[in-house]
mmCIF file of C-alpha atoms in Angstrom:
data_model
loop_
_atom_site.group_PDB
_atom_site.id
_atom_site.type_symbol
_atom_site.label_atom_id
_atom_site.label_comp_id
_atom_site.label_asym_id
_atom_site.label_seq_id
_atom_site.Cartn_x
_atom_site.Cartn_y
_atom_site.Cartn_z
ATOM 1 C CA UNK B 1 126.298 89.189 86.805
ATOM 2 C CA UNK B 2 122.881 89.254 88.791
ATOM 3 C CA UNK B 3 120.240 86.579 89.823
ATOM 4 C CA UNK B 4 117.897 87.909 88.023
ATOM 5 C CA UNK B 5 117.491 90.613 84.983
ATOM 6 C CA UNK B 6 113.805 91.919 84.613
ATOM 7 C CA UNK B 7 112.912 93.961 81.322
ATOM 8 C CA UNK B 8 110.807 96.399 81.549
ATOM 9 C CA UNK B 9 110.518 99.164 84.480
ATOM 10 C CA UNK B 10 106.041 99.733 84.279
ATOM 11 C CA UNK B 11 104.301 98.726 87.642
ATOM 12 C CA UNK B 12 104.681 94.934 87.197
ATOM 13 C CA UNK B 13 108.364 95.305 86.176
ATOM 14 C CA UNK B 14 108.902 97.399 89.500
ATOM 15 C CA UNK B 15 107.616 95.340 92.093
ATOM 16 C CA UNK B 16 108.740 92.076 90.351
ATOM 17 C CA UNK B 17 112.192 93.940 91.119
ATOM 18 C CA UNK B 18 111.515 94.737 94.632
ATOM 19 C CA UNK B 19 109.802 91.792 95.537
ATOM 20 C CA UNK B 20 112.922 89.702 94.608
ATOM 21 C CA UNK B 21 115.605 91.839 95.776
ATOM 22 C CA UNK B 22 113.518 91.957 99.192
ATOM 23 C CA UNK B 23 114.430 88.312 99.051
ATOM 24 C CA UNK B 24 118.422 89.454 98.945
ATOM 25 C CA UNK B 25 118.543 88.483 94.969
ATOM 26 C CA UNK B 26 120.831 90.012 93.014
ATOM 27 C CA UNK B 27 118.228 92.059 90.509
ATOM 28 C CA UNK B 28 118.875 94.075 87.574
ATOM 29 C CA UNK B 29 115.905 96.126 86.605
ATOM 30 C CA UNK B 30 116.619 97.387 82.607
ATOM 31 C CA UNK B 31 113.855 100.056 81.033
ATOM 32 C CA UNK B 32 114.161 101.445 77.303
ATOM 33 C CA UNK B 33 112.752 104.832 79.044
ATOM 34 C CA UNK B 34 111.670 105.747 82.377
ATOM 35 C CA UNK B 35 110.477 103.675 84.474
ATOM 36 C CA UNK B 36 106.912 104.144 85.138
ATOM 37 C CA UNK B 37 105.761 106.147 81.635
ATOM 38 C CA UNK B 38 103.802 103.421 79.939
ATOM 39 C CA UNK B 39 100.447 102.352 80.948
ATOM 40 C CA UNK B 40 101.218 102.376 84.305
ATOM 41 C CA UNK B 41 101.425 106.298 84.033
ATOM 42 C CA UNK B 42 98.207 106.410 81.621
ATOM 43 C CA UNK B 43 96.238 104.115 83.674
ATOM 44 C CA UNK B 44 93.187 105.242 86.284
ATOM 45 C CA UNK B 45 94.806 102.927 89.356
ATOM 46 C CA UNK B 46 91.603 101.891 90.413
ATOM 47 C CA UNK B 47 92.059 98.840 92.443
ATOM 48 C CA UNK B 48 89.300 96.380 91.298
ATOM 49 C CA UNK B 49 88.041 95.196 87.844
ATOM 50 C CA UNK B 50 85.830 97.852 86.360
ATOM 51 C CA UNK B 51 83.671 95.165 85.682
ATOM 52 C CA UNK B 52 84.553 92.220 88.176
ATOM 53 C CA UNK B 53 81.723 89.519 87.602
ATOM 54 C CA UNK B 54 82.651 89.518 83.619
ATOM 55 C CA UNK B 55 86.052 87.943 84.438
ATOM 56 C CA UNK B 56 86.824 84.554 84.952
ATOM 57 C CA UNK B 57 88.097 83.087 88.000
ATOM 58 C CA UNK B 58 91.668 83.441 87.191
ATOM 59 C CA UNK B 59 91.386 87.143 86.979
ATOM 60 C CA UNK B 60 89.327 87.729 90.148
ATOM 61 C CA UNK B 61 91.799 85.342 92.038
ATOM 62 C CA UNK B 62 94.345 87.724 91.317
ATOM 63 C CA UNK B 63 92.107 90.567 91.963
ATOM 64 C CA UNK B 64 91.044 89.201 95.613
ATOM 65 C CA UNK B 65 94.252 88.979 96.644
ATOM 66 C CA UNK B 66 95.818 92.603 95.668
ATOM 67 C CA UNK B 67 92.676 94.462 96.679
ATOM 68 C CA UNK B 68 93.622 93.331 100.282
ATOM 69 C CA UNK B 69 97.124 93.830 100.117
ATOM 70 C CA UNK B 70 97.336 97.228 98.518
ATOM 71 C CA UNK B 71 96.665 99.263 101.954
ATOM 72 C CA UNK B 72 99.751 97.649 103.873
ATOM 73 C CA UNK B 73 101.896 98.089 100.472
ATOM 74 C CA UNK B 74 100.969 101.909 100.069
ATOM 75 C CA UNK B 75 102.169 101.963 104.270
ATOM 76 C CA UNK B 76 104.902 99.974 103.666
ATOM 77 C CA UNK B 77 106.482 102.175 100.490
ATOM 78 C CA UNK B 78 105.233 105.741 102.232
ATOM 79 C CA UNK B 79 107.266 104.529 105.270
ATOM 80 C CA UNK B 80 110.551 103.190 103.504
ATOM 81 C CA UNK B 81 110.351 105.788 100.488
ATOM 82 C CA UNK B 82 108.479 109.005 101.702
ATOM 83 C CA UNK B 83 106.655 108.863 97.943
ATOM 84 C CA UNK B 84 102.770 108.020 98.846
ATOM 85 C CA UNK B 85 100.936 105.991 96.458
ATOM 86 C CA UNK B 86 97.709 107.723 97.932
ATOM 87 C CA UNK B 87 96.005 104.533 98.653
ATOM 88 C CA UNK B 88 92.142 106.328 98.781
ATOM 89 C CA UNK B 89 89.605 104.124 99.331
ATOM 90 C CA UNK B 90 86.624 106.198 98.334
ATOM 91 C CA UNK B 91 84.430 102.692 97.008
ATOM 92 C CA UNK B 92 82.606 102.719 93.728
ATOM 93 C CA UNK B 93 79.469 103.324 92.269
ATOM 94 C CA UNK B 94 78.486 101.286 88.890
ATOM 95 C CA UNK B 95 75.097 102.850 87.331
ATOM 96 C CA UNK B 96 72.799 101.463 85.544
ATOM 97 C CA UNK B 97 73.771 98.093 84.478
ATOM 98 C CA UNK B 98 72.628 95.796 81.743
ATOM 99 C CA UNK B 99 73.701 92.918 83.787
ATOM 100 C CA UNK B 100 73.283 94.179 87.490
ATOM 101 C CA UNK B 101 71.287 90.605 88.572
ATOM 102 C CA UNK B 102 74.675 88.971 87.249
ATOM 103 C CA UNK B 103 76.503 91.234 89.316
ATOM 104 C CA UNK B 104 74.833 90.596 92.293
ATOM 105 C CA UNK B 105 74.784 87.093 91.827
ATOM 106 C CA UNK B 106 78.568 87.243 91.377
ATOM 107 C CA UNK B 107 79.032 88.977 94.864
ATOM 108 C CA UNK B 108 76.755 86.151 96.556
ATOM 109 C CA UNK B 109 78.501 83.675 95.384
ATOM 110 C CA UNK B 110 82.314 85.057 96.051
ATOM 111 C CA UNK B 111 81.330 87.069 99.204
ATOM 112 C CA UNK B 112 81.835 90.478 98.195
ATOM 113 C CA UNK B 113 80.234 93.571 99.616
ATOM 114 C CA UNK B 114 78.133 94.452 96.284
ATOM 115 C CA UNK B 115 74.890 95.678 97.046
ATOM 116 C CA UNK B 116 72.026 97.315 95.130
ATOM 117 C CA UNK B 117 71.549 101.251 96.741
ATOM 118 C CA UNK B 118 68.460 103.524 96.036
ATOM 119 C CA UNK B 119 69.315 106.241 93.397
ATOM 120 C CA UNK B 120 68.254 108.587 95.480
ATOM 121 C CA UNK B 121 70.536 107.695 98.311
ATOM 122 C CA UNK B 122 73.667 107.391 95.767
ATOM 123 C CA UNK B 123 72.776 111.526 95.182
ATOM 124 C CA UNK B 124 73.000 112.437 98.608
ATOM 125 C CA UNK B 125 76.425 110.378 98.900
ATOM 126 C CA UNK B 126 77.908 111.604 95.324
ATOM 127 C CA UNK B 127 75.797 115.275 95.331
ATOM 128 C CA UNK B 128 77.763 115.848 91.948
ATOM 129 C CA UNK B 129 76.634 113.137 90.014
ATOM 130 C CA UNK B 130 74.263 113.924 87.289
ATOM 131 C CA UNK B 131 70.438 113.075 87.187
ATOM 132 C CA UNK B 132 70.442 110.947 84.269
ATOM 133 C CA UNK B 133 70.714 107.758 86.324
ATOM 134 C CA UNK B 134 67.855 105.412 87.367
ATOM 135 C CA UNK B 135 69.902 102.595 89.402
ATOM 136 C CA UNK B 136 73.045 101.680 91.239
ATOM 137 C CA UNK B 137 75.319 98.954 92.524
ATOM 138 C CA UNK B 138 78.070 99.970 95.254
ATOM 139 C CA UNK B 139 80.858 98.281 96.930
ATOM 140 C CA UNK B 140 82.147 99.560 99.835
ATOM 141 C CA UNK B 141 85.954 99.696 100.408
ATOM 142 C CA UNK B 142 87.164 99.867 96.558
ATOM 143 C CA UNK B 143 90.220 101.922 96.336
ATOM 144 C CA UNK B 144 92.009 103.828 93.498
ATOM 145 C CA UNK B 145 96.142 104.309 93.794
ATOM 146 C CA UNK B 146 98.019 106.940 92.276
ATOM 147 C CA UNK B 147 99.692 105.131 89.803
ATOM 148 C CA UNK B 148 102.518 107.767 88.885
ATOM 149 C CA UNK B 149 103.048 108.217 92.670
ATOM 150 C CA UNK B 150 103.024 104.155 93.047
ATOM 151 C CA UNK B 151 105.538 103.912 90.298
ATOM 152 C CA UNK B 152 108.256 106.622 91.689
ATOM 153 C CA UNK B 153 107.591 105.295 95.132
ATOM 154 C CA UNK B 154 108.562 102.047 93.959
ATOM 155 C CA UNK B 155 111.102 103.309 91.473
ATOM 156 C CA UNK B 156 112.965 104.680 94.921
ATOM 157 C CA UNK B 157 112.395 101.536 96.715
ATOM 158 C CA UNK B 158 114.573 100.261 94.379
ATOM 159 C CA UNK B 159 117.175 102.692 94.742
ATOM 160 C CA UNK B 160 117.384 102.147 98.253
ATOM 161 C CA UNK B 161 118.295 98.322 98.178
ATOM 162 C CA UNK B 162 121.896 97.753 97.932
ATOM 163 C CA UNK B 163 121.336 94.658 95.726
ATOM 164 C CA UNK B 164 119.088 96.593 93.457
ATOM 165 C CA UNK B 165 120.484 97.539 90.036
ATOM 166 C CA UNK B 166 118.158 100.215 88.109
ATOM 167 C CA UNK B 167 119.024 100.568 84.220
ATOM 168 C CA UNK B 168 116.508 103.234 82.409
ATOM 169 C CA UNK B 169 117.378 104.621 78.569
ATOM 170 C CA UNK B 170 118.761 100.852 78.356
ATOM 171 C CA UNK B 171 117.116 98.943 74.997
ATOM 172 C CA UNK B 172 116.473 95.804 75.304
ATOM 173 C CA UNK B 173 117.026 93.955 71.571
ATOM 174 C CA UNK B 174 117.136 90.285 72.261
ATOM 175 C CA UNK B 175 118.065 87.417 74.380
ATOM 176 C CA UNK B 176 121.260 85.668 74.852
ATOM 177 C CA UNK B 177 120.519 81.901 74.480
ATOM 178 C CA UNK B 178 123.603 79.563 75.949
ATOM 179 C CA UNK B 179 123.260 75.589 76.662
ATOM 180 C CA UNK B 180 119.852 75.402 75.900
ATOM 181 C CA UNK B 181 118.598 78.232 78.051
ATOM 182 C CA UNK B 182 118.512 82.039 78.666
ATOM 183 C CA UNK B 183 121.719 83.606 80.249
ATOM 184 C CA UNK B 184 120.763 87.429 79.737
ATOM 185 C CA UNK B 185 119.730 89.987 77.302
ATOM 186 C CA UNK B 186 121.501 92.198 74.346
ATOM 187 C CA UNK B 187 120.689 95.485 74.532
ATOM 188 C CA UNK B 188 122.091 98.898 72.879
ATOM 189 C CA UNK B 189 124.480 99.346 75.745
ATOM 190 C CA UNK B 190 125.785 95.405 75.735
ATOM 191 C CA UNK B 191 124.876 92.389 76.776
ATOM 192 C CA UNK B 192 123.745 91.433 80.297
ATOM 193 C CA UNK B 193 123.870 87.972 81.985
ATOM 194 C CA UNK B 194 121.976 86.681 84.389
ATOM 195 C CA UNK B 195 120.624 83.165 86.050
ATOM 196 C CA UNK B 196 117.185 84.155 84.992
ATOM 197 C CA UNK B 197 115.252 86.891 83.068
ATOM 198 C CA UNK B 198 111.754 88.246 83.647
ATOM 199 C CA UNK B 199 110.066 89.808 81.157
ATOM 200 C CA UNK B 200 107.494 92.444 82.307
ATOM 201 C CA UNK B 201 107.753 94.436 79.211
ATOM 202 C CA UNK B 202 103.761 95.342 79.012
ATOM 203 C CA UNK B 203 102.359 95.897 75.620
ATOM 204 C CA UNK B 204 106.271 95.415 74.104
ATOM 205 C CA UNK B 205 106.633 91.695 75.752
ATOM 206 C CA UNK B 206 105.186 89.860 71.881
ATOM 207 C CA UNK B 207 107.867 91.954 70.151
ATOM 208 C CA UNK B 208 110.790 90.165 72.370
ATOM 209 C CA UNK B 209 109.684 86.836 72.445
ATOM 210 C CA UNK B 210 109.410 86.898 68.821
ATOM 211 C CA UNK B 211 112.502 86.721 68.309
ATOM 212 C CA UNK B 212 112.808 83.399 70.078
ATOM 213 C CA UNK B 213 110.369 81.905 67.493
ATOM 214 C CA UNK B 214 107.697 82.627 70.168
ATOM 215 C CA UNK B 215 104.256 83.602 69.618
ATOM 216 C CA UNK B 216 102.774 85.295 72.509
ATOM 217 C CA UNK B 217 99.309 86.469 71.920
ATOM 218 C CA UNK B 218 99.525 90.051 74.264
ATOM 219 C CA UNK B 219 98.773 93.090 71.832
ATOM 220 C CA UNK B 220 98.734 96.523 72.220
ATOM 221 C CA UNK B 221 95.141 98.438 73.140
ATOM 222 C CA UNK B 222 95.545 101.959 73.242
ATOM 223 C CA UNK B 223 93.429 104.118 76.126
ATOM 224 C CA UNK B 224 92.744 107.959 76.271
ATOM 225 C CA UNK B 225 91.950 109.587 79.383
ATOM 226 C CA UNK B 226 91.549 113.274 80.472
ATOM 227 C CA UNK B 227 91.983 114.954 83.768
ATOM 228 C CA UNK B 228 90.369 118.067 85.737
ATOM 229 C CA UNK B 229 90.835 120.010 88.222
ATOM 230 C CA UNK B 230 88.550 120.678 90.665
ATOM 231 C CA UNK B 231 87.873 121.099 94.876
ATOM 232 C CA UNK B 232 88.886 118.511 97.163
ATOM 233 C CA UNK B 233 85.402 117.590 97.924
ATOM 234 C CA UNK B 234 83.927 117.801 95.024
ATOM 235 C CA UNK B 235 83.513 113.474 94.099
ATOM 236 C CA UNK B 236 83.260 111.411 97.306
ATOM 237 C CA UNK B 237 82.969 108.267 95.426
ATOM 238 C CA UNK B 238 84.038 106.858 92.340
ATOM 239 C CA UNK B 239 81.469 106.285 89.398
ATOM 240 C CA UNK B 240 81.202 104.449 86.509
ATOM 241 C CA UNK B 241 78.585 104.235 83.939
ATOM 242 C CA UNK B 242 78.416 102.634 80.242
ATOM 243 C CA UNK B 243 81.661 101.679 80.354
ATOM 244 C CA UNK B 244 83.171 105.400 81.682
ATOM 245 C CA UNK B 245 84.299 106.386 84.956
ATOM 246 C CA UNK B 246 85.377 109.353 87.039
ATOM 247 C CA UNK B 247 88.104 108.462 90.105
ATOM 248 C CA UNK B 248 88.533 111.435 92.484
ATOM 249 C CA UNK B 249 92.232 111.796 93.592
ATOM 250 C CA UNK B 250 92.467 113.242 97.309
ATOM 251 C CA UNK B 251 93.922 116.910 96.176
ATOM 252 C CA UNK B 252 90.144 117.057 93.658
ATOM 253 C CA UNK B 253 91.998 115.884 90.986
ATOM 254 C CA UNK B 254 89.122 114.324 88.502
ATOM 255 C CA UNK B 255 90.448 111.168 85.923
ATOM 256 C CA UNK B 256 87.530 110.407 83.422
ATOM 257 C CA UNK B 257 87.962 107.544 81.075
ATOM 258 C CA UNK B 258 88.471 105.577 78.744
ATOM 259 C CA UNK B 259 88.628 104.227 75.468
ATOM 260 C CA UNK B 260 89.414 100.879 74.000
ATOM 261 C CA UNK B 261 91.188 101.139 71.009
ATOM 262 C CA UNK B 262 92.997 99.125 68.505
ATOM 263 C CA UNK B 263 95.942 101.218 66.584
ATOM 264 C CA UNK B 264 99.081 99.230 67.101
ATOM 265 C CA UNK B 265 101.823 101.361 69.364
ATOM 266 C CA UNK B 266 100.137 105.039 67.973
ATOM 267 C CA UNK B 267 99.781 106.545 71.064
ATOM 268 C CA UNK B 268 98.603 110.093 69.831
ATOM 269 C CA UNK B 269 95.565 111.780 71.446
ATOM 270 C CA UNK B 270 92.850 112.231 69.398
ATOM 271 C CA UNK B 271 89.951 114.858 68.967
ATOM 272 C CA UNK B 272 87.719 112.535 68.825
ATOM 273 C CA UNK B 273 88.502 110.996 71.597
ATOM 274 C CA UNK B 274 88.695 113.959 73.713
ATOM 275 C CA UNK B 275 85.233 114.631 72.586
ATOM 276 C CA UNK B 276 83.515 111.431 73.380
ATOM 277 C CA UNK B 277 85.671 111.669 77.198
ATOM 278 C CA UNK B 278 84.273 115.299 78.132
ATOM 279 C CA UNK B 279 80.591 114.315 76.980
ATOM 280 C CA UNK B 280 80.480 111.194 78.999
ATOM 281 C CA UNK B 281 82.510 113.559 82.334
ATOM 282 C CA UNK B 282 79.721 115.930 81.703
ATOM 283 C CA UNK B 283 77.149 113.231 81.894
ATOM 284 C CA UNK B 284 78.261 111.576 85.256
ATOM 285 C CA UNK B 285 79.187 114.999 86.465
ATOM 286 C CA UNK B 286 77.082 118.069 85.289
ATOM 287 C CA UNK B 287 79.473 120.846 86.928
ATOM 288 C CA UNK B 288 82.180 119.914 84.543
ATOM 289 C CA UNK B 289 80.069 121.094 81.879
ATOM 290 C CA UNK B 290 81.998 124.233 79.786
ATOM 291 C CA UNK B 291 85.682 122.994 82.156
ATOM 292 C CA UNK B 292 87.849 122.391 80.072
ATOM 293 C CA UNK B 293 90.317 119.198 80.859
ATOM 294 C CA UNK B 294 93.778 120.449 82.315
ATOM 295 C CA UNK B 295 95.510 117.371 80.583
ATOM 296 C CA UNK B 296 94.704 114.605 77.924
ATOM 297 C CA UNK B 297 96.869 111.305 77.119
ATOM 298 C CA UNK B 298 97.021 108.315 75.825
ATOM 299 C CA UNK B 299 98.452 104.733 76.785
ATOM 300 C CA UNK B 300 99.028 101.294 75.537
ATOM 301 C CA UNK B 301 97.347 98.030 77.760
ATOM 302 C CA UNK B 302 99.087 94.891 77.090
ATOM 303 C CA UNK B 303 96.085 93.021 75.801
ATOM 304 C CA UNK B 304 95.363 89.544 76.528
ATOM 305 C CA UNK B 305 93.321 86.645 75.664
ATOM 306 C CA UNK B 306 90.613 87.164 78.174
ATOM 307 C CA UNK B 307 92.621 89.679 80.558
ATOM 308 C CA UNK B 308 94.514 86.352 81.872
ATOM 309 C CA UNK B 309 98.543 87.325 82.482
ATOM 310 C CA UNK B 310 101.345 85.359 81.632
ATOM 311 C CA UNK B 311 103.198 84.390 85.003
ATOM 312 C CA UNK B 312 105.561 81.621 84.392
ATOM 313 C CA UNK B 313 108.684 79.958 82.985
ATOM 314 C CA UNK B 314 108.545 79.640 79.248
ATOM 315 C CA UNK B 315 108.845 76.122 78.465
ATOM 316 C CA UNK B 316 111.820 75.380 76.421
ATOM 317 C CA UNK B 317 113.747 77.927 77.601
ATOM 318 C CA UNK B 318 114.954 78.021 81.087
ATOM 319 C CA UNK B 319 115.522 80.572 82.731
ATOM 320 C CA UNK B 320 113.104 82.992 80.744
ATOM 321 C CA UNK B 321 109.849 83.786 83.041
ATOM 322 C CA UNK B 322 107.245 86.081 81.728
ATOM 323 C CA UNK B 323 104.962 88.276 84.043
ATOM 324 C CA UNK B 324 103.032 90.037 81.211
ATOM 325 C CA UNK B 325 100.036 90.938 79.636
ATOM 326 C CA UNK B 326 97.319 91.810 82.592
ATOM 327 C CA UNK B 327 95.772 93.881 79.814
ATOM 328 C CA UNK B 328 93.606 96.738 81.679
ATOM 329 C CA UNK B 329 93.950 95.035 85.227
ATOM 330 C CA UNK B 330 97.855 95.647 85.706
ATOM 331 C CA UNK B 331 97.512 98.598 88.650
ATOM 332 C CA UNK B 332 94.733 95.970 90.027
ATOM 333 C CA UNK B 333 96.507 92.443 89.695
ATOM 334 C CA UNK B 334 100.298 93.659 90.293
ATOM 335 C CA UNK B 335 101.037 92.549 93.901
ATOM 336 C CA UNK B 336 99.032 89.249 93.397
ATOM 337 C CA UNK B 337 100.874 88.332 89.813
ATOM 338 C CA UNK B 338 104.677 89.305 91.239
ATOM 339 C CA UNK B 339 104.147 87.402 94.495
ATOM 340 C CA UNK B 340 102.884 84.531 92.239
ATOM 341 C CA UNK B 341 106.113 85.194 90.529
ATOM 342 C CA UNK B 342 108.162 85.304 93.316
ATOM 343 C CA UNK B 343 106.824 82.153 94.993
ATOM 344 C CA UNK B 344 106.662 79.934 91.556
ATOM 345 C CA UNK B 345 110.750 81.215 90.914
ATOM 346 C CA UNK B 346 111.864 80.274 94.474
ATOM 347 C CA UNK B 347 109.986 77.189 94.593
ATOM 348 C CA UNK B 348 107.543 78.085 97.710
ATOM 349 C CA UNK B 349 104.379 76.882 97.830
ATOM 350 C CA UNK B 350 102.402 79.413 95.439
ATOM 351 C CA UNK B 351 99.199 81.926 96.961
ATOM 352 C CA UNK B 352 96.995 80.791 94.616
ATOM 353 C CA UNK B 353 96.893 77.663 91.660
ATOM 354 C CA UNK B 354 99.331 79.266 89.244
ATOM 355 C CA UNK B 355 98.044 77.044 86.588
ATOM 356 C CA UNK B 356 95.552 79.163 84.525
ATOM 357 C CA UNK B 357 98.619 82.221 84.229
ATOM 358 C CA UNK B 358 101.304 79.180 82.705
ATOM 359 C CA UNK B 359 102.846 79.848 79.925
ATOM 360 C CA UNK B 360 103.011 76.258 78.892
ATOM 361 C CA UNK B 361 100.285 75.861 76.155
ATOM 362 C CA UNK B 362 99.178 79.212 75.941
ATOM 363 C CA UNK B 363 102.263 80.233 73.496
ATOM 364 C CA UNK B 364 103.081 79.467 69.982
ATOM 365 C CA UNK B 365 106.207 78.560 68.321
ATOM 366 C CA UNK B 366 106.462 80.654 64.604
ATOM 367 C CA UNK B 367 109.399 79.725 62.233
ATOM 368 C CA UNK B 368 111.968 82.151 62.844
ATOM 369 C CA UNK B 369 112.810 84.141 59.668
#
C-alpha cells in the first residue's frame, strides 16, 4: 500500500510524483500509456503564457513562480538524471499586437521586463524573421523547455527513488470509495490502495471523476504543431504573432504552432491544419518557404474555465486531490501547481493563496446513472 497513488504520468503527474516522494512518501505513479505522450509531448514548452496580461491573477501567480524556478529544476534533474530538459532561455518576441498598451500596462503594474523594441532593431536580433511586421514587444529572459526531454528526465528521476513506484500500460477505471473516502483506484490490472490519490490525468481527469457523480468542467482542446529542421543559429529568439509562434530548440530544431480546436479526444492531424501551420512558419520566417516540416502532430490540452487548474482536495471525498486542468499553461504552471500541491497535502504553509485553484465550488455533483 503507498501514501499516495497519482493517476496519470504527463508533466504534472511526474513531478507531483517526485515532489512527494522527495518528501520520503510512499508514491505510486499509474499511466494508461507512457508516461510523458500526451500533451506534455505535443506541447511547445515555452515557459510563460503566450499571452500573459490576458490571464487573471491566479494564472500569472502560478506563472511567476515556475518561470523562476525552472533554471535550478532543469540543473537539478540534468545533475541527478543525466536527461537535460534544455532549459534555453532565448526570450520572446510578440509582434504586432492588438492590445500591446494593455500589455505594457500589465508589465508596469506586475514588474516584468516587457518593453516596446524598434522593428528595426528586432531584425537585426531575429535576422530570419520576415518583413511583414510593423511593431514589437520583448521580454528578456523567457525560456522554452524541451518538454519530451523534461518528461524522460523526470520519468528517470522517478526511477531512481527507492520509494518511487512507476506503473505505465496500467488503466485506471475507477475509484475505490471505503468509509466515506477514497482508499485507491481499480484499474485493468487490480485494485490499488492508498491514503490518498492525486489525479493529474490531463484532458482524461472529467472522465474519472464522473464516475463519482462529479462534474468537473476540464475538456479536451486538441493542438497541431509541426516541426523543422534547420541550423543551430538560424532563430535567436522566439516569436509569436496572431496567435502563432516559432520556439528555436538549441540543436535548430524549429516548433511552429498552434491550433485551438474543439473535436473531443480525435487526435488525428489534419491537412488543413498543416496548411494553415506552414503559411503562418513561412510568414514569421521567410527561409522556410518550399521546407517541408520533418514532423506534424497533434495533442489534447486539458481545457479549463479560464486556464485556472484544479489543485485541491475534492470536498466530500477525502483523500481524492486533483491537480488538473492547466489547459495550455501545463509545461508553464507545473512546478508552481505541484509545490502548491505538495504544501496544501502536508499541511505547510502554501507559496501562494491556494484559494482561486480549490476545488470546493468549482465542481458539480450529476446524478450518477
Amino acid at each position: 500500500m503507498s501514501d499516495v497513488l497519482v493517476v496519470g504520468g504527463g508533466v504534472v503527474g511526474l513531478l507531483s510524483a517526485w515532489s512527494l516522494g522527495q518528501e520520503g512518501l510512499r508514491v505510486t505513479l499509474v499511466e494508461r500509456g507512457e508516461t510523458g505522450r500526451e500533451a506534455s509531448w505535443a506541447g511547445g514548452g515555452i515557459v510563460s503564457p503566450l499571452y500573459p496580461w490576458r490571464y487573471g491573477r491566479a494564472v500569472a501567480n502560478l506563472a511567476h513562480w515556475s518561470q523562476d524556478f525552472y533554471p535550478s529544476l532543469g540543473l537539478r534533474l540534468l545533475e541527478d538524471t543525466g536527461v537535460d530538459p534544455e532549459v534555453h532561455v532565448t526570450g520572446l518576441y510578440w509582434l504586432d499586437l492588438d492590445d500591446q498598451a494593455e500589455a505594457l500596462a500589465w508589465a508596469r503594474a506586475n514588474g516584468r521586463p516587457l518593453h516596446e523594441v524598434d522593428i528595426s532593431a528586432v531584425h537585426d536580433a531575429v535576422p530570419a524573421l520576415g518583413a511583414g511586421f510593423s511593431r514589437a514587444v520583448y521580454m528578456p529572459g523567457v525560456a522554452n523547455v524541451r518538454n519530451p526531454r523534461l518528461t524522460r528526465s523526470l520519468r528517470e528521476a522517478l526511477l531512481r527513488l527507492p520509494n518511487v513506484e512507476l506503473r505505465e500500460a496500467c488503466e485506471v477505471r475507477g475509484f475505490i470509495a471505503q468509509a466515506g473516502g477514497i482508499r485507491g483506484v481499480r484499474t485493468d490490472q487490480g485494485e490499488l490502495y492508498a491514503d490518498a490519490v492525486v489525479l493529474a490525468a490531463g484532458a482524461w481527469s472529467g472522465e474519472l471523476l464522473a464516475g463519482l457523480g462529479l462534474e468537473l468542467p476540464v475538456a479536451p482542446v486538441k493542438g497541431q504543431m509541426i516541426l523543422y529542421r534547420c541550423a543551430a543559429d538560424f532563430l535567436s529568439s522566439m516569436v509569436l504573432a496572431k496567435g502563432r509562434y516559432a520556439i528555436p530548440r538549441r540543436d535548430g530544431h524549429i516548433l511552429v504552432g498552434s491550433t485551438l480546436e474543439h473535436a473531443g479526444f480525435d487526435k488525428t492531424p489534419s491537412d488543413d491544419a498543416l496548411a494553415s501551420l506552414r503559411a503562418s512558419a513561412e510568414e514569421l520566417l521567410p527561409a522556410l518557404v518550399g521546407q517541408a516540416p520533418v514532423r506534424h502532430w497533434a495533442g489534447l490540452r486539458p481545457g479549463s474555465p479560464e486556464g485556472i487548474p484544479f489543485i485541491g482536495p475534492v470536498p466530500g471525498h477525502a483523500g481524492l486531490w486533483l491537480n488538473t486542468g492547466h489547459y495550455r499553461n501545463g509545461l508553464v504552471l507545473a512546478p508552481a501547481s505541484c509545490r502548491l500541491l505538495l504544501d496544501l497535502m502536508l499541511k505547510r504553509e502554501p507559496i501562494i493563496d491556494p484559494q482561486p485553484y480549490a476545488p470546493q465550488g468549482r465542481l458539480v455533483a450529476t446524478p450518477l446513472a
